[in-house]
Amino acid sequence: MQACPVGPPEIRIGPRKLIHRTEYVRLIEQALHRLGYSDVASKLEHDSGIQMQPAHVTQFQDHVRGGAWVQALELLPQLTQQEEVLRDARFLILQQKYLEALEGRDTAAALSCLRGEMAPLGVHQQQLHHLAAPGGRLEPPHQAFGTCQAHAQL
């Protein structure tokens, strides 16, 4: 199927020309995905030529969902340039890697992640201590970090 010629994405639509067309299409695509109409959202994305999100964001999400931690960490700098956000996001990704290793009863991999990857970041020491303690519990991010800036800004 061919994409419909729709003109430049920066045009505004509506009776008063207040609606930014690109953002409006992205909102519709997002809503369609959330409602379970991914095939319709994909068709709209194809026909409109407007991507819901950049390809590297989709790749990052796929890597995180698939547990491809190295690849997810490599994509982080493309998502933000804010150093504090990058550190927090790295920590959160590595924390998930650690927890999944523990869940899979791979203690060696979990300890390697905790000691060799998370600790050297030098952030969230209290959370590290909770994770390292026998029977350590995971605090909700808002308690462990004050505010979860990485999650809010990614």
Short mmCIF file of C-alpha atoms in Angstrom, two decimals:
data_model
loop_
_atom_site.label_atom_id
_atom_site.label_comp_id
_atom_site.label_asym_id
_atom_site.label_seq_id
_atom_site.Cartn_x
_atom_site.Cartn_y
_atom_site.Cartn_z
CA MET A 1 0.00 0.00 0.00
CA GLN A 2 1.24 3.45 -0.78
CA ALA A 3 1.51 6.20 1.76
CA CYS A 4 -0.93 9.02 1.24
CA PRO A 5 0.62 12.33 0.26
CA VAL A 6 -0.08 14.45 3.29
CA GLY A 7 2.29 17.37 3.03
CA PRO A 8 4.99 18.55 5.38
CA PRO A 9 4.71 17.26 8.95
CA GLU A 10 5.16 20.71 10.47
CA ILE A 11 1.78 21.99 9.33
CA ARG A 12 -0.93 22.85 11.80
CA ILE A 13 -4.47 21.60 11.49
CA GLY A 14 -7.90 22.37 12.87
CA PRO A 15 -10.23 25.33 12.37
CA ARG A 16 -7.87 27.67 14.22
CA LYS A 17 -4.66 25.92 13.12
CA LEU A 18 -3.70 25.27 16.76
CA ILE A 19 -2.97 21.54 16.47
CA HIS A 20 0.50 20.45 15.44
CA ARG A 21 -0.17 17.69 12.92
CA THR A 22 2.87 15.54 13.73
CA GLU A 23 2.19 15.51 17.45
CA TYR A 24 -1.49 14.79 16.86
CA VAL A 25 -0.67 11.77 14.68
CA ARG A 26 1.82 10.53 17.29
CA LEU A 27 -0.83 10.77 20.02
CA ILE A 28 -3.25 8.78 17.89
CA GLU A 29 -0.57 6.15 17.19
CA GLN A 30 0.24 5.89 20.87
CA ALA A 31 -3.43 5.54 21.81
CA LEU A 32 -3.96 2.86 19.18
CA HIS A 33 -0.99 0.87 20.52
CA ARG A 34 -2.25 1.14 24.10
CA LEU A 35 -5.73 0.04 23.07
CA GLY A 36 -4.28 -3.05 21.41
CA TYR A 37 -4.61 -1.89 17.81
CA SER A 38 -0.92 -2.11 16.97
CA ASP A 39 -1.61 -3.15 13.39
CA VAL A 40 -3.77 -0.04 12.85
CA ALA A 41 -1.12 2.14 14.52
CA SER A 42 1.56 0.65 12.26
CA LYS A 43 -0.57 1.36 9.20
CA LEU A 44 -1.10 4.96 10.33
CA GLU A 45 2.64 5.33 10.93
CA HIS A 46 3.39 3.94 7.47
CA ASP A 47 0.74 5.95 5.64
CA SER A 48 1.46 9.22 7.43
CA GLY A 49 5.23 8.85 7.35
CA ILE A 50 5.30 9.96 10.99
CA GLN A 51 7.07 7.66 13.42
CA MET A 52 5.57 7.40 16.89
CA GLN A 53 9.08 7.48 18.32
CA PRO A 54 12.62 7.45 16.94
CA ALA A 55 14.01 4.05 15.96
CA HIS A 56 16.71 4.14 18.67
CA VAL A 57 14.01 4.55 21.35
CA THR A 58 12.19 1.49 20.06
CA GLN A 59 15.50 -0.43 19.97
CA PHE A 60 16.24 0.61 23.55
CA GLN A 61 12.82 -0.58 24.72
CA ASP A 62 13.23 -3.88 22.88
CA HIS A 63 16.67 -4.44 24.44
CA VAL A 64 15.38 -3.74 27.94
CA ARG A 65 12.35 -6.00 27.48
CA GLY A 66 14.58 -8.73 26.05
CA GLY A 67 17.22 -8.49 28.76
CA ALA A 68 19.91 -7.38 26.29
CA TRP A 69 21.59 -5.22 28.93
CA VAL A 70 24.81 -4.39 27.06
CA GLN A 71 22.89 -3.14 24.03
CA ALA A 72 20.46 -1.15 26.20
CA LEU A 73 23.36 0.52 28.01
CA GLU A 74 25.04 1.36 24.69
CA LEU A 75 21.92 3.20 23.48
CA LEU A 76 21.49 5.35 26.62
CA PRO A 77 23.65 8.27 25.42
CA GLN A 78 21.37 8.63 22.39
CA LEU A 79 18.38 9.13 24.69
CA THR A 80 19.74 11.93 26.88
CA GLN A 81 22.87 14.00 27.34
CA GLN A 82 22.23 14.74 31.02
CA GLU A 83 24.95 12.98 32.99
CA GLU A 84 22.90 12.54 36.16
CA VAL A 85 20.04 10.98 34.19
CA LEU A 86 22.49 8.68 32.39
CA ARG A 87 23.96 7.48 35.71
CA ASP A 88 20.52 6.85 37.19
CA ALA A 89 19.35 5.02 34.07
CA ARG A 90 22.52 2.89 34.02
CA PHE A 91 21.94 2.02 37.64
CA LEU A 92 18.30 1.06 37.03
CA ILE A 93 19.18 -1.14 34.06
CA LEU A 94 21.98 -2.85 35.98
CA GLN A 95 19.70 -3.27 38.98
CA GLN A 96 17.24 -5.14 36.78
CA LYS A 97 20.09 -7.25 35.40
CA TYR A 98 21.15 -8.06 38.96
CA LEU A 99 17.62 -8.94 40.09
CA GLU A 100 17.03 -11.19 37.09
CA ALA A 101 20.32 -12.99 37.75
CA LEU A 102 19.24 -13.55 41.36
CA GLU A 103 15.82 -14.75 40.25
CA GLY A 104 17.53 -17.18 37.87
CA ARG A 105 19.68 -18.36 40.81
CA ASP A 106 22.86 -17.23 39.04
CA THR A 107 24.54 -15.85 42.14
CA ALA A 108 27.93 -15.44 40.46
CA ALA A 109 26.47 -13.26 37.70
CA ALA A 110 24.44 -11.27 40.23
CA LEU A 111 27.48 -10.56 42.40
CA SER A 112 29.58 -9.71 39.36
CA CYS A 113 26.95 -7.19 38.28
CA LEU A 114 26.61 -5.73 41.76
CA ARG A 115 30.35 -5.43 42.47
CA GLY A 116 31.76 -4.92 38.99
CA GLU A 117 29.12 -2.79 37.31
CA MET A 118 26.76 -1.17 39.81
CA ALA A 119 29.16 -0.27 42.65
CA PRO A 120 31.69 1.49 40.37
CA LEU A 121 28.97 3.92 39.27
CA GLY A 122 29.28 5.45 42.75
CA VAL A 123 25.58 6.24 42.99
CA HIS A 124 22.71 5.12 45.18
CA GLN A 125 24.88 3.56 47.87
CA GLN A 126 21.94 2.95 50.20
CA GLN A 127 20.15 0.99 47.49
CA LEU A 128 23.31 -1.02 46.80
CA HIS A 129 23.53 -1.95 50.48
CA HIS A 130 19.88 -3.06 50.47
CA LEU A 131 20.45 -5.18 47.39
CA ALA A 132 23.67 -6.73 48.74
CA ALA A 133 22.27 -7.59 52.17
CA PRO A 134 21.17 -11.19 52.75
CA GLY A 135 17.48 -11.22 51.96
CA GLY A 136 17.95 -7.66 50.73
CA ARG A 137 14.82 -5.96 49.64
CA LEU A 138 14.25 -3.64 46.75
CA GLU A 139 13.05 -0.18 47.72
CA PRO A 140 10.66 1.60 45.41
CA PRO A 141 12.66 4.01 43.18
CA HIS A 142 11.18 7.13 44.79
CA GLN A 143 12.52 6.03 48.19
CA ALA A 144 15.85 4.77 46.93
CA PHE A 145 16.71 7.79 44.81
CA GLY A 146 14.60 10.62 46.18
CA THR A 147 13.06 11.07 42.75
CA CYS A 148 13.55 8.80 39.82
CA GLN A 149 14.84 11.32 37.31
CA ALA A 150 16.05 8.68 34.87
CA HIS A 151 12.61 7.14 34.52
CA ALA A 152 10.87 10.50 34.27
CA GLN A 153 13.22 11.84 31.61
CA LEU A 154 13.63 8.72 29.47
#
